[in-house]
Amino acid sequence: MEALAQDQADVAPPPKAPEQQQQRPLSKNAQKRLLKQQRYEAKKAEKKALLKEHKKREAERKRKEWQEALESATEAERSKLIESRRELRRERMEKRSEEREGKLRRLEGARESGQKIVIDLEFAHLMSANEISSLCQQIMYCYAVNGRCAYPCHLWLTGCEGEMGSQLQRIPGFDKWFVEKEDRSYVEALQDWKENLVYLTADSANVLDVLDQKKIYIIGGLVDRNRWKGLTMKKAEEQGIQTAKLPIGNYLKMSSSQVLTVNQVMEILLKFLETKDWKDSFFHVIPQRKRCEADSIQPQGEAEEEDNAEDDLSESNKERVEVPPPN
């Protein structure tokens, strides 16, 4: 009997991994989107390689120019050139130090009185290692944008455990980030303020008109490539917390994906804190290619800034804060 049981165990198919069990065959439209995304990423990788090569050539050119200048100069001129270069370096270091100190002062002020925003990182079990890595890139961008803002928020990262926590720890300087880091869920970490928690999800019937300083807004950290629909809404309902959606449909129509990245949602909220204007916030952050042609006119100078921001992160880094369909 023991041998028979062993034989059966040998021929039994191995259990499917959770991700394999969850995935379903892609529809034709999904296959087209995937192919488009692959072309986009290939083009982006090529652009990145060209930029890297250009920077390398520029560095080499400047090094040669500096060497030639030193070789052709007299001893006195050489001393002046070296001292001038040292002075420029000192000025750059002082400027960076001042910017760093100003950033810390703003973030300290945000910890005392800033708008609280939480990124919920409890969905790592639904993502692959690459998707978690993509989410970490988005979080890096969130932190960078928040630090540059004149009115930064008080940022919380909750659910920083397991694979999610491990990948966050690989980010250079993460231990020194001026944010609240919690292994616990936001419900546990903020249980004393549960009545003020508001989960941002497009499935909500409540439209967010303004940001309430007393509320704590939650962004779901999930790079899901459209596999998980309505997940954040269901989670909020089960936990008995409030929900709301961004009023994007009141100001523009979307032409393609109905999904925004974590960093895009974060930047929209930060822009609104600065301007108190939803339309300006949406047009400043949402890429032009995601808008209908009639909505594509934007303030001069923002298109280039927007494209540069999008180059920092692949469009495949998608989080389930969906844009509601236009009314």
Tab-separated table of N, CA, C and O in Angstrom, residues 243-305:
chain	number	residue	atom	x	y	z
A	243	THR	N	-15.356	55.371	1.269
A	243	THR	CA	-14.705	55.326	-0.042
A	243	THR	C	-15.029	56.607	-0.807
A	243	THR	O	-15.993	57.307	-0.499
A	244	ALA	N	-14.219	56.890	-1.812
A	244	ALA	CA	-14.454	58.048	-2.680
A	244	ALA	C	-13.686	57.832	-3.979
A	244	ALA	O	-12.754	57.030	-4.039
A	245	LYS	N	-14.105	58.554	-5.024
A	245	LYS	CA	-13.390	58.489	-6.300
A	245	LYS	C	-13.007	59.897	-6.743
A	245	LYS	O	-13.676	60.884	-6.411
A	246	LEU	N	-11.934	59.985	-7.485
A	246	LEU	CA	-11.505	61.268	-8.020
A	246	LEU	C	-12.515	61.754	-9.056
A	246	LEU	O	-13.044	60.956	-9.827
A	247	PRO	N	-12.786	63.060	-9.133
A	247	PRO	CA	-13.798	63.586	-10.062
A	247	PRO	C	-13.272	63.786	-11.477
A	247	PRO	O	-13.549	64.801	-12.119
A	248	ILE	N	-12.522	62.827	-11.987
A	248	ILE	CA	-11.888	62.978	-13.305
A	248	ILE	C	-12.930	63.106	-14.407
A	248	ILE	O	-12.806	63.924	-15.312
A	249	GLY	N	-13.995	62.306	-14.342
A	249	GLY	CA	-15.024	62.339	-15.375
A	249	GLY	C	-15.724	63.675	-15.494
A	249	GLY	O	-16.347	63.959	-16.520
A	250	ASN	N	-15.630	64.524	-14.476
A	250	ASN	CA	-16.256	65.842	-14.520
A	250	ASN	C	-15.437	66.849	-15.327
A	250	ASN	O	-15.937	67.927	-15.655
A	251	TYR	N	-14.180	66.489	-15.627
A	251	TYR	CA	-13.286	67.460	-16.246
A	251	TYR	C	-12.681	67.009	-17.571
A	251	TYR	O	-12.305	67.834	-18.392
A	252	LEU	N	-12.564	65.700	-17.798
A	252	LEU	CA	-12.005	65.234	-19.064
A	252	LEU	C	-12.474	63.816	-19.364
A	252	LEU	O	-12.962	63.114	-18.482
A	253	LYS	N	-12.324	63.427	-20.626
A	253	LYS	CA	-12.664	62.080	-21.059
A	253	LYS	C	-11.379	61.332	-21.368
A	253	LYS	O	-10.437	61.890	-21.928
A	254	MET	N	-11.380	60.067	-21.012
A	254	MET	CA	-10.197	59.252	-21.223
A	254	MET	C	-10.314	58.528	-22.554
A	254	MET	O	-11.381	58.026	-22.922
A	255	SER	N	-9.191	58.432	-23.277
A	255	SER	CA	-9.216	57.811	-24.595
A	255	SER	C	-8.713	56.378	-24.589
A	255	SER	O	-8.966	55.622	-25.511
A	256	SER	N	-7.959	55.998	-23.548
A	256	SER	CA	-7.397	54.646	-23.541
A	256	SER	C	-7.614	53.994	-22.186
A	256	SER	O	-8.748	53.816	-21.753
A	257	SER	N	-6.538	53.677	-21.504
A	257	SER	CA	-6.630	52.931	-20.258
A	257	SER	C	-7.407	53.693	-19.192
A	257	SER	O	-7.279	54.903	-19.056
A	258	GLN	N	-8.217	52.970	-18.465
A	258	GLN	CA	-8.994	53.547	-17.372
A	258	GLN	C	-8.283	53.371	-16.035
A	258	GLN	O	-8.917	53.378	-14.982
A	259	VAL	N	-6.954	53.202	-16.079
A	259	VAL	CA	-6.189	52.929	-14.871
A	259	VAL	C	-5.076	53.960	-14.719
A	259	VAL	O	-4.427	54.324	-15.688
A	260	LEU	N	-4.881	54.430	-13.496
A	260	LEU	CA	-3.788	55.342	-13.184
A	260	LEU	C	-2.772	54.632	-12.299
A	260	LEU	O	-3.122	53.741	-11.535
A	261	THR	N	-1.518	55.041	-12.399
A	261	THR	CA	-0.488	54.473	-11.537
A	261	THR	C	-0.587	55.099	-10.147
A	261	THR	O	-1.187	56.156	-9.963
A	262	VAL	N	0.042	54.447	-9.189
A	262	VAL	CA	0.046	54.957	-7.816
A	262	VAL	C	0.638	56.362	-7.782
A	262	VAL	O	0.097	57.271	-7.153
A	263	ASN	N	1.761	56.558	-8.475
A	263	ASN	CA	2.419	57.859	-8.446
A	263	ASN	C	1.590	58.934	-9.143
A	263	ASN	O	1.638	60.109	-8.765
A	264	GLN	N	0.801	58.568	-10.153
A	264	GLN	CA	-0.060	59.552	-10.807
A	264	GLN	C	-1.163	60.026	-9.854
A	264	GLN	O	-1.447	61.223	-9.774
A	265	VAL	N	-1.773	59.088	-9.134
A	265	VAL	CA	-2.798	59.465	-8.157
A	265	VAL	C	-2.182	60.348	-7.075
A	265	VAL	O	-2.739	61.374	-6.686
A	266	MET	N	-1.006	59.955	-6.598
A	266	MET	CA	-0.307	60.730	-5.577
A	266	MET	C	-0.028	62.152	-6.069
A	266	MET	O	-0.261	63.138	-5.360
A	267	GLU	N	0.452	62.262	-7.298
A	267	GLU	CA	0.809	63.584	-7.834
A	267	GLU	C	-0.431	64.446	-8.047
A	267	GLU	O	-0.393	65.666	-7.859
A	268	ILE	N	-1.545	63.827	-8.435
A	268	ILE	CA	-2.798	64.572	-8.583
A	268	ILE	C	-3.212	65.171	-7.243
A	268	ILE	O	-3.588	66.345	-7.150
A	269	LEU	N	-3.144	64.365	-6.188
A	269	LEU	CA	-3.521	64.851	-4.865
A	269	LEU	C	-2.596	65.973	-4.404
A	269	LEU	O	-3.046	66.984	-3.844
A	270	LEU	N	-1.304	65.828	-4.659
A	270	LEU	CA	-0.345	66.863	-4.263
A	270	LEU	C	-0.577	68.154	-5.050
A	270	LEU	O	-0.477	69.255	-4.497
A	271	LYS	N	-0.870	68.006	-6.329
A	271	LYS	CA	-1.130	69.195	-7.154
A	271	LYS	C	-2.392	69.907	-6.681
A	271	LYS	O	-2.452	71.146	-6.665
A	272	PHE	N	-3.403	69.132	-6.282
A	272	PHE	CA	-4.630	69.756	-5.777
A	272	PHE	C	-4.373	70.475	-4.458
A	272	PHE	O	-4.952	71.543	-4.205
A	273	LEU	N	-3.532	69.910	-3.608
A	273	LEU	CA	-3.187	70.588	-2.357
A	273	LEU	C	-2.543	71.944	-2.629
A	273	LEU	O	-2.711	72.898	-1.869
A	274	GLU	N	-1.830	72.029	-3.752
A	274	GLU	CA	-1.149	73.271	-4.113
A	274	GLU	C	-2.081	74.272	-4.784
A	274	GLU	O	-2.065	75.466	-4.457
A	275	THR	N	-2.929	73.790	-5.706
A	275	THR	CA	-3.724	74.697	-6.537
A	275	THR	C	-5.194	74.796	-6.131
A	275	THR	O	-5.866	75.757	-6.522
A	276	LYS	N	-5.713	73.795	-5.406
A	276	LYS	CA	-7.141	73.701	-5.084
A	276	LYS	C	-7.988	73.662	-6.357
A	276	LYS	O	-9.136	74.097	-6.377
A	277	ASP	N	-7.425	73.109	-7.427
A	277	ASP	CA	-8.085	73.079	-8.740
A	277	ASP	C	-7.932	71.673	-9.316
A	277	ASP	O	-6.842	71.263	-9.706
A	278	TRP	N	-9.052	70.924	-9.375
A	278	TRP	CA	-8.996	69.554	-9.887
A	278	TRP	C	-8.612	69.524	-11.359
A	278	TRP	O	-7.787	68.697	-11.779
A	279	LYS	N	-9.194	70.401	-12.163
A	279	LYS	CA	-8.925	70.372	-13.600
A	279	LYS	C	-7.443	70.584	-13.866
A	279	LYS	O	-6.827	69.856	-14.661
A	280	ASP	N	-6.872	71.583	-13.223
A	280	ASP	CA	-5.445	71.847	-13.392
A	280	ASP	C	-4.628	70.644	-12.942
A	280	ASP	O	-3.632	70.278	-13.579
A	281	SER	N	-5.042	70.002	-11.873
A	281	SER	CA	-4.319	68.837	-11.349
A	281	SER	C	-4.353	67.672	-12.332
A	281	SER	O	-3.329	67.024	-12.587
A	282	PHE	N	-5.534	67.401	-12.916
A	282	PHE	CA	-5.660	66.291	-13.858
A	282	PHE	C	-4.857	66.556	-15.127
A	282	PHE	O	-4.143	65.674	-15.626
A	283	PHE	N	-4.969	67.774	-15.679
A	283	PHE	CA	-4.277	68.078	-16.922
A	283	PHE	C	-2.766	68.143	-16.711
A	283	PHE	O	-1.998	67.915	-17.643
A	284	HIS	N	-2.349	68.460	-15.505
A	284	HIS	CA	-0.921	68.521	-15.210
A	284	HIS	C	-0.303	67.124	-15.118
A	284	HIS	O	0.870	66.938	-15.469
A	285	VAL	N	-1.082	66.133	-14.681
A	285	VAL	CA	-0.528	64.817	-14.378
A	285	VAL	C	-0.886	63.755	-15.414
A	285	VAL	O	-0.015	62.983	-15.837
A	286	ILE	N	-2.145	63.671	-15.825
A	286	ILE	CA	-2.583	62.573	-16.702
A	286	ILE	C	-1.969	62.748	-18.088
A	286	ILE	O	-2.116	63.814	-18.705
A	287	PRO	N	-1.269	61.751	-18.606
A	287	PRO	CA	-0.607	61.873	-19.912
A	287	PRO	C	-1.581	62.231	-21.023
A	287	PRO	O	-2.723	61.759	-21.035
A	288	GLN	N	-1.125	63.022	-21.957
A	288	GLN	CA	-1.973	63.477	-23.053
A	288	GLN	C	-2.500	62.308	-23.880
A	288	GLN	O	-3.619	62.349	-24.371
A	289	ARG	N	-1.675	61.259	-24.012
A	289	ARG	CA	-2.104	60.119	-24.831
A	289	ARG	C	-3.280	59.379	-24.223
A	289	ARG	O	-3.928	58.569	-24.875
A	290	LYS	N	-3.559	59.608	-22.912
A	290	LYS	CA	-4.680	58.940	-22.259
A	290	LYS	C	-5.974	59.735	-22.371
A	290	LYS	O	-7.016	59.278	-21.920
A	291	ARG	N	-5.886	60.941	-22.939
A	291	ARG	CA	-7.072	61.784	-23.026
A	291	ARG	C	-7.637	61.796	-24.435
A	291	ARG	O	-6.920	61.607	-25.409
A	292	CYS	N	-8.956	62.068	-24.530
A	292	CYS	CA	-9.568	62.261	-25.841
A	292	CYS	C	-8.994	63.527	-26.465
A	292	CYS	O	-8.572	64.454	-25.778
A	293	GLU	N	-9.022	63.589	-27.790
A	293	GLU	CA	-8.398	64.700	-28.510
A	293	GLU	C	-8.963	66.041	-28.086
A	293	GLU	O	-8.251	67.028	-27.967
A	294	ALA	N	-10.273	66.109	-27.831
A	294	ALA	CA	-10.903	67.367	-27.457
A	294	ALA	C	-10.404	67.870	-26.114
A	294	ALA	O	-10.454	69.061	-25.818
A	295	ASP	N	-9.896	66.968	-25.294
A	295	ASP	CA	-9.425	67.345	-23.961
A	295	ASP	C	-7.916	67.525	-23.906
A	295	ASP	O	-7.359	67.741	-22.842
A	296	SER	N	-7.264	67.430	-25.077
A	296	SER	CA	-5.809	67.373	-25.075
A	296	SER	C	-5.136	68.723	-24.943
A	296	SER	O	-3.933	68.800	-24.755
A	297	ILE	N	-5.896	69.820	-25.093
A	297	ILE	CA	-5.306	71.143	-24.962
A	297	ILE	C	-4.954	71.374	-23.506
A	297	ILE	O	-5.772	71.206	-22.621
A	298	GLN	N	-3.710	71.762	-23.252
A	298	GLN	CA	-3.259	71.934	-21.883
A	298	GLN	C	-2.400	73.174	-21.781
A	298	GLN	O	-1.946	73.699	-22.785
A	299	PRO	N	-2.171	73.689	-20.576
A	299	PRO	CA	-1.333	74.867	-20.419
A	299	PRO	C	0.048	74.643	-21.017
A	299	PRO	O	0.619	73.564	-20.895
A	300	GLN	N	0.574	75.686	-21.691
A	300	GLN	CA	1.852	75.567	-22.351
A	300	GLN	C	2.941	75.221	-21.358
A	300	GLN	O	3.003	75.748	-20.265
A	301	GLY	N	3.834	74.327	-21.765
A	301	GLY	CA	4.956	73.961	-20.908
A	301	GLY	C	4.722	72.702	-20.108
A	301	GLY	O	5.670	72.121	-19.600
A	302	GLU	N	3.463	72.250	-20.006
A	302	GLU	CA	3.188	71.076	-19.178
A	302	GLU	C	3.385	69.781	-19.935
A	302	GLU	O	3.645	68.760	-19.346
A	303	ALA	N	3.244	69.820	-21.275
A	303	ALA	CA	3.353	68.591	-22.052
A	303	ALA	C	4.737	67.984	-21.918
A	303	ALA	O	4.893	66.780	-21.721
A	304	GLU	N	5.772	68.828	-22.006
A	304	GLU	CA	7.131	68.315	-21.895
A	304	GLU	C	7.389	67.760	-20.507
A	304	GLU	O	7.986	66.707	-20.348
A	305	GLU	N	6.912	68.476	-19.478
A	305	GLU	CA	7.104	68.012	-18.100
A	305	GLU	C	6.414	66.678	-17.893
A	305	GLU	O	6.931	65.766	-17.260
